[in-house]
Structure formats: C-alpha cells, structure tokens
C-alpha cells in the first residue's frame, strides 16, 4: 500500500525551503566576483534581464511541473512524455554528484569555524589552506592519504543532512529551513552593517557598483548573467520540481516563483555589499588596488577572508565566526534540498521507505565523499564542478524547455499555474520558454565547448579532464537511461495527475 504523498505544512514553509535551496555558497562567494568582473553596476542590466527571461520563467516551469504532476523530476517528466523519463534521472544523478563535493566544502567550513575562534590559520592563510589544511598534492591522480579533520567534518555534515531529511518534509526540511534561513539572513545583515562601517569600505563598494557601460555590449557579460541566475536559483537540478510536488492543490505558483527569485537576488546583493566592504578595508589597509585582493570561490572564503580577519584584531574573531556560520547555514539549506531531489525519485519509482532511501544515500555519500578528504580533493572539486555546471545542468535545462516548449506545449504549464495563481502570466512566458531561454542555453553550451577545445579547463591534463569531467557526464547519462528502463513499482502513481 503506497503512503499518502507528504505535503508542506504551509506555503510559507515551501517558500522558505525553496529560497534556502537557492541561497547557497554561490550567492556569497560567486555573485560579488561575477558582478565585479562583468561591468559592476552595468552588470545589473543583463542580470535583471536574465531573471525575467530565464530565472522566473524556468522557476514557474519547474514549480508547475512538480505541482501539476505531483511527482519528483523523473515522474513528472515521464507523465509529460514517457520516453523522456531519463531526462528526470540525469539531474537526480547530477544532484548526488554535487552533494559529494558540496559536503567537502561544508567540512572545510566546519573546520574553519573552529579555526576562527583562535585564527588558527596563522599569518599566511594561503599556505595554511593549501599545504597545512587540505595538503594539496601535485596532481589530480595523486591522492595522498586521508586528511582526518576533513574526513570527520564530511561525516558530520552527512549526519546532519541525514537527520533533517530522515524526518521528512514538514517535520524535517521545513522546520530546519525555518530556523537556518532567517538566522543566515540576520547574520549576513550583521556582517554587512559592520562591514560598511570599516575604514576603506567605500573603496570596495565603489569598485563593485561603479558601472562600466562598455561591458553591457559584451556577449560574455550576458552569458555570465544568465549563468549566475541559472545556477544560483537551483534550476535543472530536480530540486524545484520535487519541492513543488509536495504543495497542496490550491497554491499560488506564479507568485511563489517571483518571491523565490527576488529573495535570492536580495541575498546576493546583501552578500556583495558585505564581501566588497571587507575587501575594500583590506585594500585600504595594505595600500594596494582592489584587483589584488578580489577573488572568488574557495580562494575568497578560505584564503582572502581569513587574511582580512587577521588584520581586524578581536573584531576579526567575531566577524570570522559569523562568516563561517553563514557559509555553513547557506550550505546546509542547499545540501538538504539536494538530498531530497535525489531521494524522492527512488521513493516514487520503487516505493522504498523514505528512511531507508535517505540512509542509503547518506552512506554512499560518505563513502564517495571520503575521496575528497584526500590531497586531491580540491582538484576533483574543481574539475567535476566545472563539467556538471557547464554541461550537465545546462543541457538538462535545455532539454526541459525543449520538452515543454516544443514537444508538449507551454500552455500545458501556463494554464495550470494561472488557474491557481492570483497573478496570471501572459504569453511572454511562452516566448521565453520556447525561444529566449533555449537560445541563451544553446549559446552558453556552444561557448563552453569551444572554450574547452581551445584551452582545456584549468590547465589540467586531458587525462584528468576525461577521468573526472567528461566521464562523469557520460556516466550520468548512461545511469539515467538504465534506471529509466526499470518498471515503476506503483502503476497507480501515473493516475495522480490533477
């Protein structure tokens, strides 16, 4: 006997969980750098254009799919077109692969949270991170031994994720997000308020927001804007389709999509103000130009910021602790959503119990994640993340809009969401799904492939890019095709279309 499908306790619970998924590490360490390198204030033009022509339309599409067909990604897509089920399994596999390295970054964050009390990274934060902490080897194929603090941190992160997801949608994910997300926002506001009052903060803010209008006509800037919106909203990962499948029948889908997009956007701006104020302080203190202290990703969080906290005295201990709590909470709200996106399809397809599926995913995650707790961990993260984002997620998004825009019909989703929403979306949504978003995604994909041919990613050897990059993409597709050939254990699940 199949269990009744779980539901969110409230629409607010769903919105908070969806925003929690969208607000992740990329908002804090990717957006400020992307904005800075792509025209500063001028970047806001392509950025907002991307939100309205790709971000919100795709959110409405994914929310509508999940809600209309009451299923996880493979189930919802197979209800639209049976032969396309594998397109739902591919993002499921991608989400799990992302989880394996995301847990390592969160492990680093847990360790750095502990370090921040005493500034244990010392005077040379770069050497500490690469040599003393992650013990980076000389090549992606040289693993070295396990690094105990990172391994312990990885296990701890998986246990936290397991505990939250094991308890289910309402009692686990919704409750956790209602605590984590507001706390995260409050901490970031505290950091931003203190940061803008630092000496030199205006140098950073002027650098970030001064418009470079010549960049607006550069196609690469527009690609960067669409890429940022696409990745930061957790699109094409199976998360939003799965989350919306737990919504009650009468839910305002269109309004929910706008709220999620703008809340995520607001947090990105808040993070950018905090990050660049702190980097401006560093540039002023050292008497160097901003481009010498600005960095992105891992370098910003674990090298640049610890160096800044060193210069702040006791304030550095406080801001450092708050910053790493921020990173941890942002990461947890995203990783929890990824686990749900992976577990829900198996529950739907095979009728397995939630507790067993979640436990199984976390156990396998710990085993695979342990590979990142070696001296080659940073190399694996760098290569796999690049290929999953630039090829896996982009192609899945392209297939989604092609399925709804060209094979089925945009009206299939638009009519459904308009029927239950206060705010009705017009034909502009059809145009975005059918023409604008596919064109942008194809352009992004072609550019990525051409760049890869000209200059292989990161200067890595082709053998490493094949072993950890292209092979992961190929593996995801083959496994998706294999699982999609298996029979659905509960035939009645296909009858549950509203």
PDB file of N, CA and C in Angstrom, residues 44-90:
ATOM      1  N   UNK A  44      24.046  44.873 -13.726  1.00  0.00           N
ATOM      2  CA  UNK A  44      22.664  44.731 -13.255  1.00  0.00           C
ATOM      3  C   UNK A  44      21.656  44.701 -14.402  1.00  0.00           C
ATOM      4  N   UNK A  45      21.992  45.314 -15.534  1.00  0.00           N
ATOM      5  CA  UNK A  45      21.076  45.309 -16.683  1.00  0.00           C
ATOM      6  C   UNK A  45      20.904  43.884 -17.228  1.00  0.00           C
ATOM      7  N   UNK A  46      21.985  43.202 -17.642  1.00  0.00           N
ATOM      8  CA  UNK A  46      21.811  41.813 -18.100  1.00  0.00           C
ATOM      9  C   UNK A  46      21.343  40.878 -16.993  1.00  0.00           C
ATOM     10  N   UNK A  47      21.722  41.188 -15.747  1.00  0.00           N
ATOM     11  CA  UNK A  47      21.346  40.335 -14.613  1.00  0.00           C
ATOM     12  C   UNK A  47      19.824  40.317 -14.425  1.00  0.00           C
ATOM     13  N   UNK A  48      19.208  41.513 -14.385  1.00  0.00           N
ATOM     14  CA  UNK A  48      17.748  41.568 -14.213  1.00  0.00           C
ATOM     15  C   UNK A  48      17.018  41.075 -15.457  1.00  0.00           C
ATOM     16  N   UNK A  49      17.595  41.321 -16.615  1.00  0.00           N
ATOM     17  CA  UNK A  49      17.011  40.801 -17.850  1.00  0.00           C
ATOM     18  C   UNK A  49      17.000  39.262 -17.806  1.00  0.00           C
ATOM     19  N   UNK A  50      18.072  38.688 -17.296  1.00  0.00           N
ATOM     20  CA  UNK A  50      18.170  37.224 -17.177  1.00  0.00           C
ATOM     21  C   UNK A  50      17.171  36.673 -16.169  1.00  0.00           C
ATOM     22  N   UNK A  51      16.943  37.412 -15.082  1.00  0.00           N
ATOM     23  CA  UNK A  51      15.967  36.968 -14.071  1.00  0.00           C
ATOM     24  C   UNK A  51      14.570  36.876 -14.689  1.00  0.00           C
ATOM     25  N   UNK A  52      14.197  37.899 -15.489  1.00  0.00           N
ATOM     26  CA  UNK A  52      12.840  37.944 -16.040  1.00  0.00           C
ATOM     27  C   UNK A  52      12.651  37.038 -17.257  1.00  0.00           C
ATOM     28  N   UNK A  53      13.734  36.759 -18.010  1.00  0.00           N
ATOM     29  CA  UNK A  53      13.571  35.960 -19.234  1.00  0.00           C
ATOM     30  C   UNK A  53      14.000  34.503 -19.067  1.00  0.00           C
ATOM     31  N   UNK A  54      14.684  34.188 -17.977  1.00  0.00           N
ATOM     32  CA  UNK A  54      15.107  32.795 -17.773  1.00  0.00           C
ATOM     33  C   UNK A  54      14.833  32.324 -16.352  1.00  0.00           C
ATOM     34  N   UNK A  55      15.248  33.101 -15.360  1.00  0.00           N
ATOM     35  CA  UNK A  55      15.117  32.676 -13.963  1.00  0.00           C
ATOM     36  C   UNK A  55      13.676  32.412 -13.553  1.00  0.00           C
ATOM     37  N   UNK A  56      12.842  33.442 -13.656  1.00  0.00           N
ATOM     38  CA  UNK A  56      11.437  33.308 -13.240  1.00  0.00           C
ATOM     39  C   UNK A  56      10.653  32.364 -14.170  1.00  0.00           C
ATOM     40  N   UNK A  57      10.791  32.474 -15.514  1.00  0.00           N
ATOM     41  CA  UNK A  57      10.091  31.521 -16.383  1.00  0.00           C
ATOM     42  C   UNK A  57      10.429  30.058 -16.083  1.00  0.00           C
ATOM     43  N   UNK A  58      11.710  29.772 -15.822  1.00  0.00           N
ATOM     44  CA  UNK A  58      12.099  28.391 -15.524  1.00  0.00           C
ATOM     45  C   UNK A  58      11.601  27.947 -14.154  1.00  0.00           C
ATOM     46  N   UNK A  59      11.571  28.878 -13.201  1.00  0.00           N
ATOM     47  CA  UNK A  59      11.007  28.544 -11.885  1.00  0.00           C
ATOM     48  C   UNK A  59       9.520  28.204 -12.010  1.00  0.00           C
ATOM     49  N   UNK A  60       8.791  29.025 -12.775  1.00  0.00           N
ATOM     50  CA  UNK A  60       7.363  28.740 -12.990  1.00  0.00           C
ATOM     51  C   UNK A  60       7.199  27.383 -13.675  1.00  0.00           C
ATOM     52  N   UNK A  61       8.064  27.107 -14.669  1.00  0.00           N
ATOM     53  CA  UNK A  61       8.001  25.829 -15.375  1.00  0.00           C
ATOM     54  C   UNK A  61       8.216  24.660 -14.416  1.00  0.00           C
ATOM     55  N   UNK A  62       9.270  24.753 -13.581  1.00  0.00           N
ATOM     56  CA  UNK A  62       9.589  23.640 -12.680  1.00  0.00           C
ATOM     57  C   UNK A  62       8.560  23.510 -11.557  1.00  0.00           C
ATOM     58  N   UNK A  63       8.127  24.643 -10.994  1.00  0.00           N
ATOM     59  CA  UNK A  63       7.076  24.597  -9.968  1.00  0.00           C
ATOM     60  C   UNK A  63       5.796  23.995 -10.557  1.00  0.00           C
ATOM     61  N   UNK A  64       5.463  24.440 -11.778  1.00  0.00           N
ATOM     62  CA  UNK A  64       4.252  23.956 -12.433  1.00  0.00           C
ATOM     63  C   UNK A  64       4.310  22.462 -12.728  1.00  0.00           C
ATOM     64  N   UNK A  65       5.462  21.997 -13.206  1.00  0.00           N
ATOM     65  CA  UNK A  65       5.645  20.565 -13.495  1.00  0.00           C
ATOM     66  C   UNK A  65       5.437  19.723 -12.243  1.00  0.00           C
ATOM     67  N   UNK A  66       6.138  20.097 -11.176  1.00  0.00           N
ATOM     68  CA  UNK A  66       6.061  19.330  -9.930  1.00  0.00           C
ATOM     69  C   UNK A  66       4.666  19.342  -9.334  1.00  0.00           C
ATOM     70  N   UNK A  67       4.016  20.513  -9.366  1.00  0.00           N
ATOM     71  CA  UNK A  67       2.697  20.655  -8.754  1.00  0.00           C
ATOM     72  C   UNK A  67       1.608  19.955  -9.570  1.00  0.00           C
ATOM     73  N   UNK A  68       1.646  20.129 -10.873  1.00  0.00           N
ATOM     74  CA  UNK A  68       0.617  19.530 -11.745  1.00  0.00           C
ATOM     75  C   UNK A  68       0.675  18.007 -11.728  1.00  0.00           C
ATOM     76  N   UNK A  69       1.892  17.464 -11.768  1.00  0.00           N
ATOM     77  CA  UNK A  69       2.034  16.009 -11.905  1.00  0.00           C
ATOM     78  C   UNK A  69       2.351  15.297 -10.588  1.00  0.00           C
ATOM     79  N   UNK A  70       2.395  16.070  -9.504  1.00  0.00           N
ATOM     80  CA  UNK A  70       2.576  15.501  -8.159  1.00  0.00           C
ATOM     81  C   UNK A  70       3.663  14.420  -8.119  1.00  0.00           C
ATOM     82  N   UNK A  71       4.845  14.810  -8.587  1.00  0.00           N
ATOM     83  CA  UNK A  71       5.922  13.821  -8.578  1.00  0.00           C
ATOM     84  C   UNK A  71       7.293  14.454  -8.605  1.00  0.00           C
ATOM     85  N   UNK A  72       8.291  13.655  -8.262  1.00  0.00           N
ATOM     86  CA  UNK A  72       9.682  14.074  -8.373  1.00  0.00           C
ATOM     87  C   UNK A  72      10.016  14.247  -9.855  1.00  0.00           C
ATOM     88  N   UNK A  73      11.213  14.685 -10.160  1.00  0.00           N
ATOM     89  CA  UNK A  73      11.568  15.040 -11.536  1.00  0.00           C
ATOM     90  C   UNK A  73      11.342  13.922 -12.559  1.00  0.00           C
ATOM     91  N   UNK A  74      11.844  12.698 -12.336  1.00  0.00           N
ATOM     92  CA  UNK A  74      11.617  11.646 -13.347  1.00  0.00           C
ATOM     93  C   UNK A  74      10.128  11.330 -13.532  1.00  0.00           C
ATOM     94  N   UNK A  75       9.378  11.332 -12.431  1.00  0.00           N
ATOM     95  CA  UNK A  75       7.951  11.020 -12.508  1.00  0.00           C
ATOM     96  C   UNK A  75       7.199  12.115 -13.256  1.00  0.00           C
ATOM     97  N   UNK A  76       7.467  13.364 -12.910  1.00  0.00           N
ATOM     98  CA  UNK A  76       6.778  14.492 -13.550  1.00  0.00           C
ATOM     99  C   UNK A  76       7.072  14.518 -15.050  1.00  0.00           C
ATOM    100  N   UNK A  77       8.338  14.340 -15.417  1.00  0.00           N
ATOM    101  CA  UNK A  77       8.706  14.392 -16.833  1.00  0.00           C
ATOM    102  C   UNK A  77       8.138  13.201 -17.603  1.00  0.00           C
ATOM    103  N   UNK A  78       8.125  12.019 -16.980  1.00  0.00           N
ATOM    104  CA  UNK A  78       7.578  10.842 -17.674  1.00  0.00           C
ATOM    105  C   UNK A  78       6.064  10.936 -17.831  1.00  0.00           C
ATOM    106  N   UNK A  79       5.414  11.731 -16.977  1.00  0.00           N
ATOM    107  CA  UNK A  79       3.979  11.957 -17.135  1.00  0.00           C
ATOM    108  C   UNK A  79       3.697  12.882 -18.323  1.00  0.00           C
ATOM    109  N   UNK A  80       4.685  13.742 -18.641  1.00  0.00           N
ATOM    110  CA  UNK A  80       4.551  14.608 -19.819  1.00  0.00           C
ATOM    111  C   UNK A  80       4.809  13.786 -21.087  1.00  0.00           C
ATOM    112  N   UNK A  81       5.941  13.063 -21.111  1.00  0.00           N
ATOM    113  CA  UNK A  81       6.299  12.181 -22.230  1.00  0.00           C
ATOM    114  C   UNK A  81       7.084  10.997 -21.673  1.00  0.00           C
ATOM    115  N   UNK A  82       6.501   9.797 -21.801  1.00  0.00           N
ATOM    116  CA  UNK A  82       7.075   8.617 -21.157  1.00  0.00           C
ATOM    117  C   UNK A  82       8.524   8.357 -21.565  1.00  0.00           C
ATOM    118  N   UNK A  83       8.840   8.516 -22.826  1.00  0.00           N
ATOM    119  CA  UNK A  83      10.196   8.237 -23.303  1.00  0.00           C
ATOM    120  C   UNK A  83      11.254   9.204 -22.791  1.00  0.00           C
ATOM    121  N   UNK A  84      10.806  10.260 -22.129  1.00  0.00           N
ATOM    122  CA  UNK A  84      11.740  11.284 -21.645  1.00  0.00           C
ATOM    123  C   UNK A  84      12.091  11.111 -20.163  1.00  0.00           C
ATOM    124  N   UNK A  85      11.700   9.995 -19.593  1.00  0.00           N
ATOM    125  CA  UNK A  85      11.945   9.803 -18.160  1.00  0.00           C
ATOM    126  C   UNK A  85      13.408   9.984 -17.773  1.00  0.00           C
ATOM    127  N   UNK A  86      14.317   9.540 -18.663  1.00  0.00           N
ATOM    128  CA  UNK A  86      15.754   9.635 -18.355  1.00  0.00           C
ATOM    129  C   UNK A  86      16.205  11.075 -18.122  1.00  0.00           C
ATOM    130  N   UNK A  87      15.496  12.038 -18.738  1.00  0.00           N
ATOM    131  CA  UNK A  87      15.831  13.460 -18.549  1.00  0.00           C
ATOM    132  C   UNK A  87      15.567  13.882 -17.104  1.00  0.00           C
ATOM    133  N   UNK A  88      14.692  13.153 -16.419  1.00  0.00           N
ATOM    134  CA  UNK A  88      14.456  13.409 -14.997  1.00  0.00           C
ATOM    135  C   UNK A  88      15.466  12.722 -14.100  1.00  0.00           C
ATOM    136  N   UNK A  89      16.023  11.608 -14.579  1.00  0.00           N
ATOM    137  CA  UNK A  89      17.024  10.902 -13.761  1.00  0.00           C
ATOM    138  C   UNK A  89      18.408  11.534 -13.861  1.00  0.00           C
ATOM    139  N   UNK A  90      18.698  12.163 -14.983  1.00  0.00           N
ATOM    140  CA  UNK A  90      20.026  12.770 -15.135  1.00  0.00           C
ATOM    141  C   UNK A  90      20.276  13.867 -14.088  1.00  0.00           C
TER     142      UNK A  90
END
